């Protein structure tokens, strides 16, 4: 079999066989198929898609490329969640401690930033001392002891996706339904989850740009999960504007802490509560949705959810004094405010534009191996539907790079549309698919 034939077949809209997909994945992982051929095939898949059978075969080839984690030693209801990626998405840092404080066990593998979106692992690493690599035994012991562990994807687990993910990030091949579905589901299944909540983002800041594409992605992932006997539910959530007020690693960690202390942005909290209630239902801890929301809220009010975050950070070597006093985190050399020019309402915010701006300020990688400046990013003071007045601080830009901050000052307002009329906001969760 020749890799060039496989690329040409997909380029010409052909359907790849299981053998061809296995040949590609095995060769890519072993190094006999070079990155340039893998990225060429990835681009052909982005452009011409894959049918359901090809996507399932790709998912299975990814799973078979490495180890499958055995979490049978974990006692208690195991839950997992995964977001398809968005701007300002720090949900795992809140949802994990929250459901764990209610008795669920979260043993989660997370990713790094991809394209204009941030990743939980980068956010965790912005807390001094925090380890994102644990041995399997440490991982299992920690979940048994405190109910939560989040680690980076181990090199042994789905190595095909690890390699492919890094390649896609820098070759414009992220936005593809079969590539995203196989990437996410292979990791979730190989990492041993019993029940999986998929947070499928749609909108300008997501990889799926509209609700229909998001729904198609959710449907295929739920079908893959259920086909492999995992209790899988997907929520479709709005990523037309950034989630919460902060974009950038340390800024998002601070927002997660504030949310667990009961001072988070309203919409972000709402998403965490709704998603948490579904996870508690999947875990069989509380199947009544309203009562589950009440239980989650009580864990914020009585401080146990924040305590759980501290236990989790401490268990993985992180310095929790930073969480207790958020002023200990370093701040950017340049913090510039952008002001509102006229009274009105915010009609639209381009999350992609803001995600890319945050990346240029230092919060994300533009190519493999780039280092992240954890301090940098954006703080938004308003969301879609909010009334604004001339002179209000629309947002703050945080960076050590004066040239990038100066440039962003001139263009960042173009990512906002203003209206003289009141603007109605869409609900944060558009659909639940099970
Ligand atoms: N998250 C993943 O794990 N993989 C993707 O391809 C996109 C988002």
Coordinates of C-alpha atoms and ligand atoms in Angstrom, one line a residue:
X1 CA 0.0 0.0 0.0
X2 CA 1.3 3.5 -0.8
X3 CA 0.5 6.6 1.3
X4 CA 0.3 8.7 -1.8
X5 CA -2.5 6.5 -3.1
X6 CA -4.4 7.0 0.1
X7 CA -3.9 10.8 -0.1
X8 CA -5.0 10.9 -3.7
X9 CA -8.0 8.7 -3.0
X10 CA -9.3 11.1 -0.3
X11 CA -8.3 14.2 -2.4
X12 CA -10.6 12.8 -5.2
X13 CA -13.5 12.2 -2.7
X14 CA -13.0 8.5 -2.3
X15 CA -14.0 6.4 0.7
X16 CA -11.0 5.0 2.6
X17 CA -11.1 1.3 3.7
X18 CA -10.4 0.1 7.2
X19 CA -7.1 -1.3 5.9
X20 CA -6.1 2.0 4.4
X21 CA -6.9 3.9 7.6
X22 CA -5.0 1.4 9.7
X23 CA -2.0 1.6 7.4
X24 CA -1.9 5.4 7.7
X25 CA -2.3 5.5 11.5
X26 CA 0.3 2.7 12.1
X27 CA 2.8 4.3 9.7
X28 CA 2.3 7.8 11.1
X29 CA 2.9 6.6 14.7
X30 CA 6.0 4.5 13.7
X31 CA 7.4 7.4 11.7
X32 CA 7.4 5.6 8.4
X33 CA 4.8 8.1 7.1
X34 CA 6.2 11.6 7.4
X35 CA 4.4 14.6 8.8
X36 CA 4.0 16.2 5.4
X37 CA 2.0 13.2 4.1
X38 CA 0.0 13.1 7.3
X39 CA -0.9 16.8 7.0
X40 CA -1.7 16.4 3.3
X41 CA -4.2 13.6 4.2
X42 CA -5.6 15.7 7.1
X43 CA -6.2 18.6 4.7
X44 CA -7.9 16.2 2.2
X45 CA -10.1 15.0 5.1
X46 CA -10.9 18.6 6.1
X47 CA -11.9 19.4 2.5
X48 CA -13.7 16.2 1.6
X49 CA -14.9 14.7 4.9
X50 CA -15.3 11.1 5.9
X51 CA -18.5 9.0 6.3
X52 CA -19.6 7.5 9.6
X53 CA -17.9 4.2 8.9
X54 CA -14.5 5.8 8.1
X55 CA -14.8 8.0 11.2
X56 CA -15.5 4.9 13.4
X57 CA -12.5 3.2 11.8
X58 CA -10.3 6.2 12.3
X59 CA -11.4 6.3 16.0
X60 CA -10.7 2.6 16.5
X61 CA -7.3 2.9 14.7
X62 CA -6.4 5.8 17.1
X63 CA -7.5 3.8 20.2
X64 CA -5.5 0.8 19.0
X65 CA -2.4 2.9 18.5
X66 CA -1.6 2.8 22.2
X67 CA -2.6 1.7 25.7
X68 CA -6.1 1.6 27.0
X69 CA -6.4 2.8 30.6
X70 CA -7.9 0.4 33.1
X71 CA -9.8 2.4 35.7
X72 CA -11.5 -0.6 37.3
X73 CA -9.5 0.1 40.5
X74 CA -11.4 3.4 41.0
X75 CA -14.2 3.0 43.5
X76 CA -17.3 5.1 42.9
X77 CA -19.1 6.6 39.9
X78 CA -16.6 7.6 37.3
X79 CA -17.5 10.6 35.1
X80 CA -15.7 12.4 32.4
X81 CA -16.4 15.5 30.3
X82 CA -14.8 16.9 27.2
X83 CA -15.1 20.2 25.4
X84 CA -14.6 20.4 21.7
X85 CA -12.7 23.6 22.4
X86 CA -13.5 27.3 22.6
X87 CA -12.3 30.7 23.7
X88 CA -12.2 31.3 27.5
X89 CA -13.3 27.8 28.2
X90 CA -12.1 27.1 31.7
X91 CA -15.1 24.8 32.4
X92 CA -13.1 21.7 33.5
X93 CA -11.3 23.7 36.3
X94 CA -14.7 24.5 37.8
X95 CA -16.8 21.5 36.8
X96 CA -14.2 18.9 38.0
X97 CA -14.0 20.1 41.6
X98 CA -17.8 20.8 41.6
X99 CA -18.9 17.3 40.7
X100 CA -16.2 15.7 42.7
X101 CA -17.4 17.7 45.8
X102 CA -20.8 16.0 45.2
X103 CA -19.3 12.5 45.2
X104 CA -18.5 11.8 41.5
X105 CA -15.0 10.6 40.6
X106 CA -13.4 12.5 37.8
X107 CA -10.3 10.9 36.2
X108 CA -9.7 13.1 33.3
X109 CA -7.1 13.5 30.5
X110 CA -7.1 16.9 29.0
X111 CA -5.3 18.6 26.1
X112 CA -3.3 21.7 25.5
X113 CA -4.4 24.7 23.5
X114 CA -5.3 24.0 19.9
X115 CA -5.4 26.8 17.3
X116 CA -7.1 29.8 18.8
X117 CA -8.6 27.8 21.7
X118 CA -7.0 27.3 25.1
X119 CA -6.4 24.0 26.8
X120 CA -6.9 22.9 30.4
X121 CA -3.4 21.5 30.7
X122 CA -1.8 24.8 29.8
X123 CA -4.1 26.5 32.3
X124 CA -3.1 24.0 35.0
X125 CA 0.6 24.5 34.3
X126 CA 0.1 28.3 34.9
X127 CA -0.3 27.4 38.6
X128 CA 3.3 27.2 40.0
X129 CA 4.4 23.6 40.8
X130 CA 1.4 21.9 39.2
X131 CA 2.3 18.5 37.7
X132 CA 0.3 17.4 34.7
X133 CA 2.0 14.0 34.3
X134 CA 1.2 11.3 36.9
X135 CA 2.0 7.6 36.8
X136 CA -1.0 5.4 36.3
X137 CA -0.9 4.3 39.9
X138 CA -0.6 7.9 41.2
X139 CA -3.6 8.8 38.9
X140 CA -5.8 6.0 40.2
X141 CA -4.7 6.6 43.9
X142 CA -5.4 10.3 43.7
X143 CA -8.9 9.8 42.2
X144 CA -9.7 7.2 44.9
X145 CA -8.4 9.5 47.6
X146 CA -9.7 12.9 46.7
X147 CA -12.1 12.2 43.8
X148 CA -10.4 14.1 41.1
X149 CA -7.2 14.0 38.9
X150 CA -6.6 15.8 35.6
X151 CA -3.5 14.9 33.6
X152 CA -2.1 15.6 30.2
X153 CA -2.5 12.9 27.6
X154 CA 0.2 10.3 28.2
X155 CA 2.5 9.5 25.3
X156 CA 1.3 5.9 25.5
X157 CA -2.4 6.7 25.3
X158 CA -3.6 7.3 21.7
X159 CA -0.1 8.3 20.5
X160 CA -1.6 8.7 17.0
X161 CA -3.9 11.5 18.2
X162 CA -1.1 13.1 20.3
X163 CA 1.0 13.4 17.1
X164 CA -1.9 14.3 14.9
X165 CA -3.2 16.9 17.3
X166 CA 0.1 18.8 17.3
X167 CA 0.3 18.6 13.5
X168 CA -3.2 19.8 12.9
X169 CA -2.7 22.7 15.3
X170 CA -0.2 24.2 12.9
X171 CA -1.4 23.1 9.5
X172 CA -4.9 24.6 9.4
X173 CA -6.5 21.2 9.7
X174 CA -8.4 21.4 13.0
X175 CA -11.9 22.3 11.7
X176 CA -13.1 18.9 10.5
X177 CA -16.0 16.8 11.9
X178 CA -14.4 13.4 11.5
X179 CA -10.9 14.6 12.7
X180 CA -12.4 16.2 15.8
X181 CA -14.8 13.3 16.5
X182 CA -12.1 10.6 16.2
X183 CA -9.6 12.7 18.2
X184 CA -12.0 13.3 21.1
X185 CA -13.7 9.9 21.2
X186 CA -10.5 7.9 20.9
X187 CA -9.1 9.7 24.0
X188 CA -12.2 9.4 26.0
X189 CA -12.6 5.7 25.3
X190 CA -8.9 4.9 25.8
X191 CA -8.8 6.8 29.0
X192 CA -11.3 4.5 30.6
X193 CA -14.4 6.7 31.1
X194 CA -17.7 5.0 31.9
X195 CA -19.9 8.0 31.3
X196 CA -19.0 11.0 29.1
X197 CA -20.5 14.4 28.8
X198 CA -19.4 16.1 25.6
X199 CA -19.6 19.9 25.5
X200 CA -19.9 20.6 21.8
X201 CA -19.2 24.2 21.1
X202 CA -20.6 26.0 18.1
X203 CA -20.2 29.6 16.9
X204 CA -17.4 31.9 15.7
X205 CA -15.0 30.8 18.5
X206 CA -15.6 27.1 18.0
X207 CA -14.3 24.7 15.4
X208 CA -17.9 24.0 14.4
X209 CA -19.2 27.4 13.2
X210 CA -23.0 26.8 13.4
X211 CA -25.5 24.8 15.3
X212 CA -26.2 22.4 12.5
X213 CA -22.5 21.4 12.2
X214 CA -22.2 21.2 16.0
X215 CA -25.3 19.0 16.1
X216 CA -23.8 16.7 13.4
X217 CA -20.5 16.4 15.4
X218 CA -22.4 15.8 18.6
X219 CA -24.5 13.1 17.0
X220 CA -21.6 11.2 15.6
X221 CA -19.7 11.3 18.9
X222 CA -22.7 10.2 20.9
X223 CA -23.2 7.3 18.5
X224 CA -19.5 6.3 18.7
X225 CA -19.7 6.4 22.5
X226 CA -23.0 4.5 22.8
X227 CA -21.8 2.0 20.3
X228 CA -18.9 1.3 22.6
X229 CA -21.2 1.0 25.7
X230 CA -20.3 4.4 27.2
X231 CA -23.2 6.5 28.7
X232 CA -22.6 9.4 26.3
X233 CA -24.5 12.7 26.3
X234 CA -23.7 15.9 24.4
X235 CA -24.7 19.5 25.1
X236 CA -24.5 22.1 22.3
X237 CA -23.2 25.3 23.8
X238 CA -22.9 28.8 22.3
X239 CA -19.3 29.9 21.5
X240 CA -20.3 32.9 19.4
X241 CA -18.7 34.9 22.2
X242 CA -16.0 33.9 24.6
X243 CA -17.1 31.9 27.7
X244 CA -16.9 34.1 30.8
X245 CA -14.8 37.2 31.1
X246 CA -11.2 36.1 30.8
X247 CA -9.1 34.6 28.0
X248 CA -5.6 33.5 28.8
X249 CA -4.2 31.0 31.2
X250 CA -3.6 32.7 34.5
X251 CA -6.5 35.0 33.9
X252 CA -8.8 32.0 33.4
X253 CA -7.5 30.2 36.5
X254 CA -8.4 33.3 38.5
X255 CA -11.9 33.3 37.0
X256 CA -12.3 29.6 37.8
X257 CA -11.3 30.3 41.4
X258 CA -13.7 33.2 41.7
X259 CA -16.5 31.0 40.2
X260 CA -15.9 28.3 42.8
X261 CA -16.0 31.0 45.4
X262 CA -19.4 32.1 44.2
X263 CA -18.2 35.2 42.3
X264 CA -18.1 33.9 38.7
X265 CA -19.7 35.4 35.6
X266 CA -23.4 34.5 35.5
X267 CA -23.4 32.6 32.2
X268 CA -20.3 30.7 32.9
X269 CA -21.7 29.6 36.2
X270 CA -25.0 28.6 34.5
X271 CA -23.1 26.4 32.1
X272 CA -21.1 24.7 34.9
X273 CA -24.3 24.0 36.9
X274 CA -26.3 22.7 33.9
X275 CA -23.4 20.5 32.8
X276 CA -22.7 19.4 36.3
X277 CA -26.3 18.4 36.9
X278 CA -26.2 16.2 33.8
X279 CA -23.0 14.5 35.0
X280 CA -24.5 13.9 38.4
X281 CA -27.4 12.3 36.6
X282 CA -25.1 10.1 34.5
X283 CA -23.2 9.1 37.7
X284 CA -26.5 8.2 39.4
X285 CA -25.8 10.6 42.3
X286 CA -28.8 12.8 41.7
X287 CA -31.1 12.1 38.7
X288 CA -33.5 14.9 39.3
X289 CA -32.0 17.8 37.4
X290 CA -33.4 20.6 39.6
X291 CA -32.2 18.9 42.8
X292 CA -28.8 18.2 41.2
X293 CA -28.5 22.0 40.4
X294 CA -29.4 22.7 44.1
X295 CA -26.7 20.2 45.3
X296 CA -24.0 21.8 43.1
X297 CA -24.9 25.3 44.2
X298 CA -24.7 24.2 47.9
X299 CA -21.1 23.0 47.3
X300 CA -20.2 26.5 46.1
X301 CA -22.0 28.2 49.0
X302 CA -20.5 26.0 51.7
X303 CA -17.0 26.3 50.3
X304 CA -16.5 22.6 49.6
X305 CA -16.1 23.0 45.8
X306 CA -13.3 25.5 46.3
X307 CA -11.7 23.3 48.9
X308 CA -11.8 20.4 46.4
X309 CA -10.0 22.6 43.8
X310 CA -7.3 23.2 46.5
X311 CA -7.0 19.5 47.3
X312 CA -6.7 18.7 43.6
X313 CA -4.0 21.4 43.0
X314 CA -2.1 20.4 46.1
X315 CA -2.2 16.7 45.2
X316 CA -0.6 17.5 41.9
X317 CA 2.1 19.6 43.4
X318 CA 0.6 23.0 42.8
X319 CA 1.1 25.9 45.2
X320 CA -2.3 26.6 46.7
X321 CA -1.2 29.9 48.2
X322 CA -1.7 31.3 44.7
X323 CA -5.4 30.2 44.8
X324 CA -5.9 31.6 48.3
X325 CA -4.4 35.0 47.2
X326 CA -4.9 35.5 43.5
X327 CA -2.7 38.6 43.7
X328 CA 0.3 36.4 44.0
X329 CA 0.1 35.4 40.3
X330 CA 2.4 37.5 38.1
X331 CA 0.8 40.1 35.8
X332 CA 1.7 41.3 32.4
X333 CA 4.1 44.3 31.9
X334 CA 1.5 46.1 29.7
X335 CA -2.2 46.2 30.6
X336 CA -4.1 48.5 28.2
X337 CA -7.7 49.4 28.4
X338 CA -9.9 49.7 25.3
X339 CA -12.9 52.0 25.8
X340 CA -16.5 52.0 24.4
X341 CA -16.9 54.8 21.8
X342 CA -20.7 55.3 21.9
X343 CA -23.7 54.4 24.1
X344 CA -25.6 51.3 23.0
X345 CA -25.8 47.5 23.3
X346 CA -23.4 44.8 22.4
X347 CA -24.9 43.0 19.4
X348 CA -22.1 40.5 18.6
X349 CA -18.6 39.5 19.7
X350 CA -16.3 37.6 17.4
X351 CA -14.8 35.0 19.7
X352 CA -12.4 33.8 17.0
X353 CA -11.0 37.3 16.6
X354 CA -10.5 37.6 20.4
X355 CA -9.0 34.1 20.7
X356 CA -6.5 34.9 17.9
X357 CA -5.7 38.2 19.5
X358 CA -5.1 36.5 22.9
X359 CA -2.8 34.1 21.1
X360 CA -0.8 36.9 19.5
X361 CA -0.5 38.6 23.0
X362 CA 1.2 35.4 24.1
X363 CA -1.6 33.2 25.5
X364 CA -1.3 30.5 22.8
X365 CA 1.1 28.8 20.4
X366 CA 1.4 29.8 16.8
X367 CA 3.7 26.8 15.9
X368 CA 4.7 23.5 17.6
X369 CA 7.0 24.2 20.5
X370 CA 6.2 27.9 21.0
X371 CA 6.2 28.8 24.7
X372 CA 3.2 30.4 26.3
X373 CA 3.2 33.5 28.3
X374 CA 0.7 32.4 31.0
X375 CA 0.1 36.0 32.2
X376 CA -1.2 37.3 28.9
X377 CA -4.6 37.5 27.5
X378 CA -7.8 39.6 27.5
X379 CA -10.4 40.5 30.2
X380 CA -13.8 41.3 28.7
X381 CA -16.1 43.5 30.8
X382 CA -19.2 43.1 28.7
X383 CA -21.1 40.3 26.8
X384 CA -23.7 40.1 24.1
X385 CA -26.9 41.9 25.1
X386 CA -25.2 44.2 27.7
X387 CA -25.8 47.9 27.7
X388 CA -22.7 50.0 27.3
X389 CA -21.9 53.7 27.7
X390 CA -19.3 55.8 26.0
X391 CA -16.1 55.7 28.0
X392 CA -16.8 52.3 29.7
X393 CA -13.8 49.9 29.7
X394 CA -14.8 47.4 27.0
X395 CA -11.8 45.1 27.7
X396 CA -8.2 45.0 28.9
X397 CA -5.3 43.6 26.9
X398 CA -2.6 41.9 28.9
X399 CA 0.9 41.2 27.4
X400 CA 4.6 41.7 27.8
X401 CA 4.8 42.4 24.0
X402 CA 4.4 46.1 23.6
X403 CA 4.1 45.9 19.8
X404 CA 1.3 43.3 20.0
X405 CA -0.7 45.3 22.6
X406 CA -0.2 48.5 20.6
X407 CA -1.4 46.8 17.4
X408 CA -4.4 45.1 19.2
X409 CA -5.5 48.5 20.5
X410 CA -6.1 49.5 16.9
X411 CA -8.1 46.5 15.7
X412 CA -9.7 44.7 18.6
X413 CA -12.9 46.8 18.6
X414 CA -13.6 45.5 15.1
X415 CA -14.5 42.2 16.7
X416 CA -17.5 43.8 18.4
X417 CA -20.8 44.9 16.8
X418 CA -22.8 47.5 18.6
X419 CA -26.5 48.3 18.3
X420 CA -28.8 51.1 19.3
X421 CA -31.6 48.6 20.0
X422 CA -31.8 46.1 22.8
X423 CA -30.3 42.8 21.9
X424 CA -31.7 39.4 22.9
X425 CA -29.2 36.8 24.0
X426 CA -29.4 33.1 23.0
X427 CA -29.5 30.5 25.9
X428 CA -26.0 29.2 26.6
X429 CA -27.1 25.6 26.0
X430 CA -29.0 25.2 22.7
X431 CA -29.6 21.4 22.8
X432 CA -29.0 18.2 24.7
X433 CA -28.3 15.1 22.6
X434 CA -28.4 11.7 24.1
Ligands
LIG1 N1 -10.3 18.6 21.1 C1 -9.7 17.5 20.8 O1 -9.4 16.7 21.7 N2 -9.5 17.2 19.5 C2 -9.8 18.0 18.5 O2 -9.6 17.6 17.4 C3 -10.5 19.2 18.8 C4 -10.7 19.5 20.1

